[in-house]
Coordinates of C-alpha atoms in Angstrom, one line a residue:
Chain A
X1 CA 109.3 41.6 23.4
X2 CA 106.0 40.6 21.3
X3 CA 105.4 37.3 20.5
X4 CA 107.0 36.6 16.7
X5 CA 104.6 36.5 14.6
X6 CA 105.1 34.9 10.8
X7 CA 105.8 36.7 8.1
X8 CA 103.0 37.2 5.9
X9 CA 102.1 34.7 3.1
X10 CA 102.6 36.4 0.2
X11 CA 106.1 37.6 1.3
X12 CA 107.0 34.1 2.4
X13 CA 106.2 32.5 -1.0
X14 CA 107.2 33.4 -4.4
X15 CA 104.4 35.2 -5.9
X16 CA 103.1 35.6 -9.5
X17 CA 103.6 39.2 -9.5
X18 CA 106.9 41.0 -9.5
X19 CA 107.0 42.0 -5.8
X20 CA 109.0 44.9 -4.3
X21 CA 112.3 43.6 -4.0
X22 CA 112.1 43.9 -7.9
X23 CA 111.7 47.5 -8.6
X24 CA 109.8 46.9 -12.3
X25 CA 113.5 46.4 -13.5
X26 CA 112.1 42.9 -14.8
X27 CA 110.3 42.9 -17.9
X28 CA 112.0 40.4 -20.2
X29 CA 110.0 37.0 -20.5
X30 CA 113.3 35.0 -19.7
X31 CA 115.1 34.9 -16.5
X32 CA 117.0 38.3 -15.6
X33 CA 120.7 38.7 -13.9
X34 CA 120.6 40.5 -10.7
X35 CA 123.0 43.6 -11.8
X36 CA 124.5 43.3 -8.5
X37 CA 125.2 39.5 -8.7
X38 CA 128.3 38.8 -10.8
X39 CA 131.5 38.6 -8.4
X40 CA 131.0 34.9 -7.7
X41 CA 132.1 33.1 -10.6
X42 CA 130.7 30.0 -9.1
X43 CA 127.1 31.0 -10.0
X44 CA 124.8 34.3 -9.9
X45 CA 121.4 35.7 -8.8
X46 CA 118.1 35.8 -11.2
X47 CA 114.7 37.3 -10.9
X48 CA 111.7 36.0 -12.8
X49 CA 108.0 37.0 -12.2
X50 CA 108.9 38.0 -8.7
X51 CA 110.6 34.6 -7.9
X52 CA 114.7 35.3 -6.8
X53 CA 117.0 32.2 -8.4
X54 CA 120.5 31.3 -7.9
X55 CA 122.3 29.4 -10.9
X56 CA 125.4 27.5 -10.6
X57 CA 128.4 26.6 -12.8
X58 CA 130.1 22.8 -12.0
X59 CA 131.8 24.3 -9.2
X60 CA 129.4 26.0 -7.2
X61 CA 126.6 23.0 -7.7
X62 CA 129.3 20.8 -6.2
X63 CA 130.0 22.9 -3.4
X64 CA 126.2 23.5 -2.8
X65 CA 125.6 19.8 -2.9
X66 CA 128.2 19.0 -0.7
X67 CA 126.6 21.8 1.5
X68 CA 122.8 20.9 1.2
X69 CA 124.2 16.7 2.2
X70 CA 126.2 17.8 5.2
X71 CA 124.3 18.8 8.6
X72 CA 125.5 22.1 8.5
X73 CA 122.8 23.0 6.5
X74 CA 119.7 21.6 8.7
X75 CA 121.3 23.2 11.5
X76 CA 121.9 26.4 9.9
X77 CA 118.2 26.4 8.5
X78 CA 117.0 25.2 11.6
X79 CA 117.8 27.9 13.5
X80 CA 116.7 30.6 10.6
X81 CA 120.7 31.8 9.8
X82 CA 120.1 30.5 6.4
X83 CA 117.6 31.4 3.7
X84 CA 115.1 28.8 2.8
X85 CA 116.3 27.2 -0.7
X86 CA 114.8 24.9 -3.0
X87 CA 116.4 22.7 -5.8
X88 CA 114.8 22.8 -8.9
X89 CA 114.4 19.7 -10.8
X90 CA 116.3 20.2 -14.5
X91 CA 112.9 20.2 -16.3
X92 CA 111.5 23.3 -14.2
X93 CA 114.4 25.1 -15.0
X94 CA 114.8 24.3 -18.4
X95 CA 110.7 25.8 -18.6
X96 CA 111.5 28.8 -16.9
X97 CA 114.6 29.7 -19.3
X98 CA 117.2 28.7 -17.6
X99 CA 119.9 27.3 -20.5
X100 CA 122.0 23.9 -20.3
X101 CA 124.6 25.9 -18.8
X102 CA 122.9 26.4 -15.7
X103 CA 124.4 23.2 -13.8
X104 CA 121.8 24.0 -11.1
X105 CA 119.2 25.9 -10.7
X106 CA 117.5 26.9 -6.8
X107 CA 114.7 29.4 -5.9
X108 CA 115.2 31.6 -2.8
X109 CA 112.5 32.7 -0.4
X110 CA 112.1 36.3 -1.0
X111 CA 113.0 38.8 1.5
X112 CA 110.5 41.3 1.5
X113 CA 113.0 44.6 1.6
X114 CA 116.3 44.5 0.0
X115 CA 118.7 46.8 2.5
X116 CA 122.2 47.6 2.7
X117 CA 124.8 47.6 5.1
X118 CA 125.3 51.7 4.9
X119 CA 121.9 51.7 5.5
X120 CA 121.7 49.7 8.9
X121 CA 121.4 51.1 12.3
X122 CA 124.2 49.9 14.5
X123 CA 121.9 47.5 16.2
X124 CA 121.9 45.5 13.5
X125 CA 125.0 45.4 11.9
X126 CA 126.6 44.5 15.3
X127 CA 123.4 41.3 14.6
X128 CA 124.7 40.1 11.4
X129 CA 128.2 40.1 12.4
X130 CA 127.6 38.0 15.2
X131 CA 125.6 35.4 12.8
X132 CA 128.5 35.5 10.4
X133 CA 130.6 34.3 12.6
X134 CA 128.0 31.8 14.3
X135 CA 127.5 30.3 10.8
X136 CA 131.4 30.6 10.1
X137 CA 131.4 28.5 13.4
X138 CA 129.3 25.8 12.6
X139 CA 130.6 25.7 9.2
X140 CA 134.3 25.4 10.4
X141 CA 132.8 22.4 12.5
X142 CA 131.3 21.1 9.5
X143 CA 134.4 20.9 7.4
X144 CA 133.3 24.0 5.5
X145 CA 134.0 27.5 5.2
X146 CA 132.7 30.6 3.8
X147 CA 134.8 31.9 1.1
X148 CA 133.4 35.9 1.7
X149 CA 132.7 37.9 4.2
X150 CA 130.5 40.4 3.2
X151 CA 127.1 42.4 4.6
X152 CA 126.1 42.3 1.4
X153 CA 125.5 38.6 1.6
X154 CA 122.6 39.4 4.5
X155 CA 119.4 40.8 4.5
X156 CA 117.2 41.1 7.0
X157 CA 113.4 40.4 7.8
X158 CA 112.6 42.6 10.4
X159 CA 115.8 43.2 12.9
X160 CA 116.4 39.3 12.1
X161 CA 119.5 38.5 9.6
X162 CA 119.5 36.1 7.5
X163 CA 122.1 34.8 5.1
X164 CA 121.2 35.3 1.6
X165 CA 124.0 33.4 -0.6
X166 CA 124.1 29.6 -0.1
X167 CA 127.7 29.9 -2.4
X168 CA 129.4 31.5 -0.1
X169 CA 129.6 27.8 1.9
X170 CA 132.7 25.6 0.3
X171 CA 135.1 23.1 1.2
X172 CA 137.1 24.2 3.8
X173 CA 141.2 23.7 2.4
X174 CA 142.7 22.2 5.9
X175 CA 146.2 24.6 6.7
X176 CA 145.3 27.3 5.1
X177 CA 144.1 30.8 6.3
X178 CA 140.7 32.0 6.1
X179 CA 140.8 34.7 2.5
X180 CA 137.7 36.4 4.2
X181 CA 139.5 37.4 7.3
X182 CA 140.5 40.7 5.9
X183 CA 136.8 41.2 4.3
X184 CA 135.0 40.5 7.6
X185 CA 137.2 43.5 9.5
X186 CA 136.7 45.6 6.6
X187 CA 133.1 45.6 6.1
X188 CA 132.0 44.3 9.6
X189 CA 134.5 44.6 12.6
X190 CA 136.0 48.8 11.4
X191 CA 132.7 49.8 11.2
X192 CA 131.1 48.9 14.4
X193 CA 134.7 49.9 16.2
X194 CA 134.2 53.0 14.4
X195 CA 131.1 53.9 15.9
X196 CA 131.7 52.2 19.3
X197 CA 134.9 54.1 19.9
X198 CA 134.2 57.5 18.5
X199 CA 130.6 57.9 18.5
X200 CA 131.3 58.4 14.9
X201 CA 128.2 56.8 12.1
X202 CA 129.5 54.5 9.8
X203 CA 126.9 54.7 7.4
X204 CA 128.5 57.6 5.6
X205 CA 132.0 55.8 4.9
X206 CA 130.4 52.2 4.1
X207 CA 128.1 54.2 1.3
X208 CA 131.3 55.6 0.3
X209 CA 133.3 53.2 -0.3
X210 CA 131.4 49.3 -0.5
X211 CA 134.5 47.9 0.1
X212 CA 134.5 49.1 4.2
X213 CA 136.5 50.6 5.7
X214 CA 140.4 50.0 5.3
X215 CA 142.4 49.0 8.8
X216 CA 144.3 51.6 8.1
X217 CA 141.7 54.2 7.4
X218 CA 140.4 53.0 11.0
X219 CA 143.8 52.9 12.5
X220 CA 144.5 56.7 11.7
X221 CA 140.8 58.1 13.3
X222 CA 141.6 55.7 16.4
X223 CA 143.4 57.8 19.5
X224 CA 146.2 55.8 20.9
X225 CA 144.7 54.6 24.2
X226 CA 141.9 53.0 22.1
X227 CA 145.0 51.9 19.9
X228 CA 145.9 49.2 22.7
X229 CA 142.7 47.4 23.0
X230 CA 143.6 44.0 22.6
X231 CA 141.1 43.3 19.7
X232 CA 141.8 47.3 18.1
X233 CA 145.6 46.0 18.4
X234 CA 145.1 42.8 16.9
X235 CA 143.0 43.1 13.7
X236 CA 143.3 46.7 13.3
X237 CA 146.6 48.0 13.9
X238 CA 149.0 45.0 13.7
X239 CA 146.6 44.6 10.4
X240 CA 147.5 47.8 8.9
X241 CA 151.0 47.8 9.7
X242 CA 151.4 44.5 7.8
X243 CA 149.6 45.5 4.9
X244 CA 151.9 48.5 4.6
X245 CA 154.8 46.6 5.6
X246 CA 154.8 44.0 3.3
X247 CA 151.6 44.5 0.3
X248 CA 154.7 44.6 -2.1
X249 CA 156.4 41.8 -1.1
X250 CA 155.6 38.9 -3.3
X251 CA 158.4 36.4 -1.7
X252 CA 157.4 37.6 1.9
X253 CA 153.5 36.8 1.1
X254 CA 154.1 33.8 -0.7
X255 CA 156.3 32.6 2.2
X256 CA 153.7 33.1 5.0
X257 CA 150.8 32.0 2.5
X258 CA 152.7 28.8 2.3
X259 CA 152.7 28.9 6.7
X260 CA 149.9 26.2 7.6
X261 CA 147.0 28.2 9.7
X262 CA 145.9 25.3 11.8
X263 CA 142.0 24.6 12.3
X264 CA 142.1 25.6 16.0
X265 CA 143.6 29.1 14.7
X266 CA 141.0 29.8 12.8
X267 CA 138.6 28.8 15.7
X268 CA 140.6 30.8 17.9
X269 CA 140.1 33.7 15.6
X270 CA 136.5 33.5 15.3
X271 CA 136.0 33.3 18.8
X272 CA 138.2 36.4 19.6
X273 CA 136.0 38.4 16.8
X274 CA 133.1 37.6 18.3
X275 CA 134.2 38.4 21.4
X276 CA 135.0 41.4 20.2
X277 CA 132.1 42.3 18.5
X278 CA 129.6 41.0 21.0
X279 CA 131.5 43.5 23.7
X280 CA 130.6 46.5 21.7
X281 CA 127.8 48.8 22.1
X282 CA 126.8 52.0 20.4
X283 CA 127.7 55.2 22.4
X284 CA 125.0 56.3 24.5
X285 CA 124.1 60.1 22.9
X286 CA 121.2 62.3 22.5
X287 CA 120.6 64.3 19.2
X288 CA 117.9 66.9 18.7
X289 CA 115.4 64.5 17.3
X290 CA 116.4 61.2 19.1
X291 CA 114.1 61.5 21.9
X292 CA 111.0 63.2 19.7
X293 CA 108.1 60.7 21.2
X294 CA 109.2 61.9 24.6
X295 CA 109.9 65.2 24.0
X296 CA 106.7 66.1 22.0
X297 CA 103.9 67.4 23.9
X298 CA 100.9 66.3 22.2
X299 CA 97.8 66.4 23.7
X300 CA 96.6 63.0 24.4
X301 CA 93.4 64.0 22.4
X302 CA 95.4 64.4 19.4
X303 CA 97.8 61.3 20.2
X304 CA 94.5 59.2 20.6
X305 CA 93.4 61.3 17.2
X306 CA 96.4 60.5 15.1
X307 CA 96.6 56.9 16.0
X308 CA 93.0 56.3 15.1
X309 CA 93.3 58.4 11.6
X310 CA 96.2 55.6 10.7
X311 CA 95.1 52.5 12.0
X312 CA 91.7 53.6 10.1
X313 CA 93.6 53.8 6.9
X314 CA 95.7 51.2 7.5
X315 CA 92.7 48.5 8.1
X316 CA 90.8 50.2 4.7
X317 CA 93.8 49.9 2.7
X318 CA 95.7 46.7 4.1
X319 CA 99.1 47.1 2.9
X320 CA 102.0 45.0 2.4
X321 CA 104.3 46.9 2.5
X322 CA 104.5 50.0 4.7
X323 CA 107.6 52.8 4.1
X324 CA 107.5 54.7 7.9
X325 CA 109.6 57.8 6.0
X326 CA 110.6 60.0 9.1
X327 CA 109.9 57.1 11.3
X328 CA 111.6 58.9 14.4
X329 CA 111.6 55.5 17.0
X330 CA 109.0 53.9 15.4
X331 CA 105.5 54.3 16.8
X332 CA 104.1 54.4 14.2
X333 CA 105.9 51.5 12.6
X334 CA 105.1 49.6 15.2
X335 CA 101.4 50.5 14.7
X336 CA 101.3 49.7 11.0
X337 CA 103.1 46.2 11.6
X338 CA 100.8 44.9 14.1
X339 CA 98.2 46.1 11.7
X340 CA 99.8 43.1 9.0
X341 CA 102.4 45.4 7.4
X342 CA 105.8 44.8 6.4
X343 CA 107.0 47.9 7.2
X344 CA 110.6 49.6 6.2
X345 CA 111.2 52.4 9.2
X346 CA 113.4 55.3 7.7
X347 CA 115.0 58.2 9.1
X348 CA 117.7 60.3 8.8
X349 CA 118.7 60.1 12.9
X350 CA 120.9 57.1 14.0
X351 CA 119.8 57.6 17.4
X352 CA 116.1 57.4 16.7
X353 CA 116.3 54.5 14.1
X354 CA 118.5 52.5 17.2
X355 CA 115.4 53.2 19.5
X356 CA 113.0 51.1 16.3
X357 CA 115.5 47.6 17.2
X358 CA 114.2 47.3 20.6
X359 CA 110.2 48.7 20.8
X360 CA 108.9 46.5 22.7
X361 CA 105.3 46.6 20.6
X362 CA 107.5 45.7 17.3
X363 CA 107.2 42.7 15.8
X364 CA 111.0 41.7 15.2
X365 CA 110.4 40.2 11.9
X366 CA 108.2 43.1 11.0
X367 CA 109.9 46.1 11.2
X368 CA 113.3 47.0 9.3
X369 CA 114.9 50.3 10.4
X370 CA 116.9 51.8 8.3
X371 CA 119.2 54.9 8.3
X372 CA 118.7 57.3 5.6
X373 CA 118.6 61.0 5.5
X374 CA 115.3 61.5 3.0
X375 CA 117.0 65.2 1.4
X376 CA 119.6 62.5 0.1
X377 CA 118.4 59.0 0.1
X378 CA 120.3 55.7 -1.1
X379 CA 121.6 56.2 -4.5
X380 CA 121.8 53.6 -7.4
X381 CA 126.0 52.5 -7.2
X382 CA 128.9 49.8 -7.1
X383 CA 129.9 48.6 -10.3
X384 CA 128.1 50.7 -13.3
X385 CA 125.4 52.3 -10.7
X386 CA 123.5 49.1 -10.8
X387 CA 125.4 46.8 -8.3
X388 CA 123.7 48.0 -5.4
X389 CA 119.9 49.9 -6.0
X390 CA 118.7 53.1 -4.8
X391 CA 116.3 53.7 -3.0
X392 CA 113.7 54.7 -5.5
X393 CA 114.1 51.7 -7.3
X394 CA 113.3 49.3 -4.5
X395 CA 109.7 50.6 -4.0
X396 CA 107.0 51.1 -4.7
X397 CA 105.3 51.2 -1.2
X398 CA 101.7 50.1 -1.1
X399 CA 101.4 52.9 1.9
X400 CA 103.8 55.8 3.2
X401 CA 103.8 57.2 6.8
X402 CA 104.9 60.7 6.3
X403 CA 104.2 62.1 9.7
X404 CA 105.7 65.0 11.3
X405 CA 108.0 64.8 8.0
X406 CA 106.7 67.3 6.0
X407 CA 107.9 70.7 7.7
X408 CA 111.5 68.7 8.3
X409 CA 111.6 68.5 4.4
X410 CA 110.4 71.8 4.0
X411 CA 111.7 74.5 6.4
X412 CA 115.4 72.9 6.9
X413 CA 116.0 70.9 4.0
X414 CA 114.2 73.7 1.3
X415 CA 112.3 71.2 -0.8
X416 CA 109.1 73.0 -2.3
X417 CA 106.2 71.1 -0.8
X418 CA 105.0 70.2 -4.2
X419 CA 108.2 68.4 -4.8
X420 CA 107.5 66.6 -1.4
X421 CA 104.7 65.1 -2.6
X422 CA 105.4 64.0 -6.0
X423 CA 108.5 62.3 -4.5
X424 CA 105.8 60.6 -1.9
X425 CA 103.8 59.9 -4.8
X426 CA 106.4 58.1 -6.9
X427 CA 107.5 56.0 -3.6
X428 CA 104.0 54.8 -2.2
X429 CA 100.7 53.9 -3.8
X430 CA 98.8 55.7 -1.2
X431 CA 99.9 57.7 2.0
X432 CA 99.0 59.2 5.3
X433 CA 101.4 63.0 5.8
X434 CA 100.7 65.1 8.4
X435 CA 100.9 68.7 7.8
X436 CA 102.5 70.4 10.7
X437 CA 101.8 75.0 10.4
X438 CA 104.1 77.3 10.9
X439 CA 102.9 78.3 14.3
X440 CA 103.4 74.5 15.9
X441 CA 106.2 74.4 18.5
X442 CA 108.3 72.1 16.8
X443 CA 108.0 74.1 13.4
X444 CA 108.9 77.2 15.6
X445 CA 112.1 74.8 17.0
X446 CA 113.4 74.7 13.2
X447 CA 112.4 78.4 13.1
X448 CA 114.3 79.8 15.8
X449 CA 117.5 81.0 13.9
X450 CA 115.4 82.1 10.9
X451 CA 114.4 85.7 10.3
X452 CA 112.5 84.9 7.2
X453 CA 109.2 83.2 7.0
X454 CA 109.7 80.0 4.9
X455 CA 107.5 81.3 1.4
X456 CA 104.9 78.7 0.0
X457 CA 104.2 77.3 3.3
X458 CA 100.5 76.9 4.1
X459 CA 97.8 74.1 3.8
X460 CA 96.5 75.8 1.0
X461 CA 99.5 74.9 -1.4
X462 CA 100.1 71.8 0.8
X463 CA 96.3 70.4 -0.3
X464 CA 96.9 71.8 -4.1
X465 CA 99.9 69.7 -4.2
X466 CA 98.2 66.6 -3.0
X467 CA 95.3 67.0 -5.3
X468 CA 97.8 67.5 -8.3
X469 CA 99.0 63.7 -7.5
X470 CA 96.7 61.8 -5.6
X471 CA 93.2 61.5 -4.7
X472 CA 92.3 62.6 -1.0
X473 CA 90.5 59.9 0.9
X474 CA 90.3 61.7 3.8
X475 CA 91.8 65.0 6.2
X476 CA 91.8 65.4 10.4
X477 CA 92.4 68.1 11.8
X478 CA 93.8 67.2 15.4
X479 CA 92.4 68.3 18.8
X480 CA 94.0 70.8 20.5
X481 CA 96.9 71.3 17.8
X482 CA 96.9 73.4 14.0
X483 CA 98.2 69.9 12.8
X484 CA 96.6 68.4 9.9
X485 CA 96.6 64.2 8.4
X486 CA 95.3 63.7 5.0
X487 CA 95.2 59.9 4.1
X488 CA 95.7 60.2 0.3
X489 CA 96.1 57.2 -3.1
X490 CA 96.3 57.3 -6.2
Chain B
X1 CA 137.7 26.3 -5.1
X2 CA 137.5 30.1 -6.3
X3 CA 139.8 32.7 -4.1
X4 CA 138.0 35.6 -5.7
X5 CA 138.3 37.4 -2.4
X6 CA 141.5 39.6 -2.2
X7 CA 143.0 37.8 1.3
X8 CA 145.1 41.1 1.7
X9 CA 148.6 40.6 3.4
X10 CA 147.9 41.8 6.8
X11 CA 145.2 39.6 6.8
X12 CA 147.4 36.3 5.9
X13 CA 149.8 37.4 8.4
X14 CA 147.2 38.2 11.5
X15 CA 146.3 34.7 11.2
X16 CA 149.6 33.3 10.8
X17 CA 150.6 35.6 14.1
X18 CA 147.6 34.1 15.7
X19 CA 148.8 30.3 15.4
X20 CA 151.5 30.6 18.2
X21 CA 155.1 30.2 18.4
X22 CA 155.7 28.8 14.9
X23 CA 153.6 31.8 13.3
X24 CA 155.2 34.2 15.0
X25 CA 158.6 33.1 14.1
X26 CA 157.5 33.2 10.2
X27 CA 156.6 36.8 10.7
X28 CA 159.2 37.2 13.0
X29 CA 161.8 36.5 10.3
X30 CA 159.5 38.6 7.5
X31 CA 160.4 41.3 9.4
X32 CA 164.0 40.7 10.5
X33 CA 164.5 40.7 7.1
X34 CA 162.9 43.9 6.1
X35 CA 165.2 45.9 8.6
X36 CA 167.3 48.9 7.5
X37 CA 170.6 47.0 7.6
X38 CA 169.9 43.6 7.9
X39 CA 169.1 42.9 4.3
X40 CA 170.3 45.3 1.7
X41 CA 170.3 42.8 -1.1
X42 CA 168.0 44.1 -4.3
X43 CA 165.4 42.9 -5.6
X44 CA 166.7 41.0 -8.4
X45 CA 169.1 38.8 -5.9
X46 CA 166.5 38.6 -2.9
X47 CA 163.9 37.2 -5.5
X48 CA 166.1 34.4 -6.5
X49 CA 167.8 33.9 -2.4
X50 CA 164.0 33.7 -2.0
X51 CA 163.3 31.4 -4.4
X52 CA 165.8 29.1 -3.2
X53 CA 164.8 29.5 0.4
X54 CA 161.4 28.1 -1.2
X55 CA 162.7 25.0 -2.8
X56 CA 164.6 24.2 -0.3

């Protein structure tokens, strides 16, 4: 694996400008809620000018004090599972709008790309789980707790989690069972078993429902042989029977609420989830596109081409913030990151986005891949479509890599290539897209069942459609191939 | 402290399973008492049996 390398300044350090994590939705002059930040009633998420603050009520600033005193925090920061936080003295938040209800006020370091759980290989949801519980570790050393259990408390930089909501830590209550327990299987442990034991994506059911998935929804897809796992038995089906046994039965609950869960229970339990989790790995399967970089015979020529014509635009252009958009396994990720990029990886195959977590040429706090098919990309949703942001509103890009995307769009997904480029257009400042002709083997691959040629499908229209919404910098035909790059901005 | 997160029954009673002998008694009983047979009482009488079971 490369050497780490930091992240780049300007991602690191609030900036003056609204930066990409804010999607333009902040124009007031005063502090703005995050629309997803209101379950909490012990405090909730701001933006201002780019900068990401968390305000707290009387409980929450005790609990974070109590937190930010107590070693569990320099140990938790120390080793990165916690995101950087600063306290901000009462007049600085009083200048910046906060009102004399905010008890306190901290800043956050901003994560360059917000992402969500439904959109996370398995790679690295099986990573965050196993940080959750190292932090739920050290916290239960630490005579603290965290009160949720949720992905949607971690982001990553790179493939490298990071917890995001320093409220989550409180007072641990000695005797009494852990209320995230439930959460944690839901929206960690189900979906990873999921995919583990069936080969099944989880992406689908965690965008469908944010809440994970339900034991018993699990239970039901599980055959019965998988059924007696010891960790499937445990938290999954001895789960669901319960809840179905006994959800109605306020005496019974009350009763065995009242039960004291020793400390070394809960330690007990932590350390059979991770066990559990860190014993899982995602089924070893090959889909049509999973392998492409092997599978594609390029001439080296045109490899040697290609990779010049980006790293060209790439150096001209310097961009923060790359969006890879059909990033297949990431070579081209990989390329744009060690040219100083932050750069999102995206595609639609699970397979090839697992193959992004370990290139060995990616920096690991460089590269995020994501899973998400581009014909229907992360909508806005959760609570009044504004809880968790699609995909659109997370960007601009300063640069797009749309290569060997274009005829993937087109000739199976039916998008119009003029469409194709506006929607590149609205995502990304400037681009590099590779048009791939008709007569290319892996446009005659998505051919092969066709009768019809696909209509409007030429260079000609391809180039009228750029020039309608950018400027073209520059076009490459490559050696020994029809294929065409055009490094385009507007 | 805020219990804003919904703990969800099966998830009390995993844990309580999980802390040995004692625990498993506790759910143990939960569901000798939930058999066909074994307690036929309605709700109205089990809530206040139940009751008493608690202040005692």
């Amino acid at each position: 694996m490369m050497t780490q390398t930091s992240l780049p300044s300007e991602l690191r350090r609030p900036s003056a400008a609204p930066g990409p994590t804010d999607g333009g939705r902040e124009h007031a002059a005063g502090p703005v809620r995050d629309p997803g930040s209101f379950r909490d009633p012990a405090g909730g998420v701001f933006h201002r000018d780019g900068r990401i603050f968390r305000v707290l009520g009387e409980q929450g600033a005790t609990d974070y004090r109590a937190l930010a005193k107590s070693p569990l925090h320099t140990e938790l920061v120390a080793s990165d599972a916690l995101i950087p936080t600063r306290e901000l003295a009462p007049q600085e938040a009083s200048a910046l709008g906060f009102g004399d209800d905010a008890v306190l006020v901290l800043e956050h370091e901003r994560i360059p790309f917000v992402s969500y759980s439904y959109e996370w290989p398995f790679e690295l949801l099986r990573v965050a789980a196993l940080q959750f519980l190292a932090s739920m570790r050290l916290a239960l050393n630490h005579g603290f707790q965290l009160k949720d259990a949720t992905p949607f408390n971690t982001q990553f930089r790179g493939t490298e989690p990071v917890v995001i909501d320093v409220s989550s830590f409180e007072r641990l209550i000695p005797g009494r069972p852990w209320a995230a327990y439930s959460q944690f299987t839901r929206t960690f442990l189900n979906p990873l078993l999921l995919q583990a034991l069936t080969g099944e994506p989880y992406q689908p059911w965690l965008r469908a429902g944010l809440e994970g998935i339900a034991p018993e929804a699990l239970s039901a897809r599980l055959p019965w042989r998988r059924k007696l796992r010891r960790d499937v038995f445990t938290h999954v089906v001895a789960q669901a029977w319960m809840a179905k046994r006994f959800s109605g039965d306020v005496n019974a609950l009350r009763r065995a609420s009242e039960h004291e869960v020793p400390l070394k229970t809960l330690h007990r339990l932590i350390d059979q989830l991770e066990r559990s989790v860190d014993a899982l790995s995602r089924p070893a399967t090959r889909t049509a596109w999973s392998h492409y970089e092997d599978d594609c015979h390029y001439a080296n020529s045109a490899t040697q081409v290609k990779r010049k014509f980006v790293s060209r635009f790439l150096g001209e252009r310097r961009p923060s913030i790359v969006w890879d958009v059909g990033c297949n396994a990431g070579e081209y990720s990989a390329l744009a990151a060690q040219n100083g990029a932050y750069v999102v990886a995206i595609d639609g195959d699970d397979q090839a986005v697992g193959r992004v977590v370990s290139r060995p040429d990616a920096p690991s706090n460089r590269v995020l891949p994501l899973v998400m098919d581009l014909l229907n990309p992360s909508p806005d949703q959760g609570w009044a479509q504004s809880e968790r942001r699609g995909l659109q509103d997370r960007g601009p890009a300063d640069m797009a890599l749309a290569l060997a995307l274009v005829h993937h769009l087109s000739i199976s997904g039916g998008v119009p290539l003029d469409r194709i480029v506006s929607w590149l257009a609205a995502h990304a400042r400037s681009a590099v897209i590779e048009f791939v002709p008709l007569d290319d083997p892996m446009a005659q691959r998505l051919l092969a069942t066709r009768l019809d040629t696909p209509a409007g499908y030429d260079e000609p229209t391809f180039r009228r459609a750029l020039e309608a919404s950018f400027e073209i910098d520059a076009r490459e035909v490559l050696p020994d191939s029809g294929r065409v790059l055009y490094a385009v901005s507007r | 402290v805020y219990l804003y997160i919904d703990a969800t029954a099966g998830g009390v009673l995993v844990q309580v399973l999980l802390g040995g002998f004692a625990g498993i008694a506790v759910v143990g009983r939960l569901i000798w008492s939930r058999l066909p047979g074994v307690n036929r009482r309605d709700d109205a009488s089990a809530e206040v049996d139940d009751d008493a079971d608690l202040a005692a």
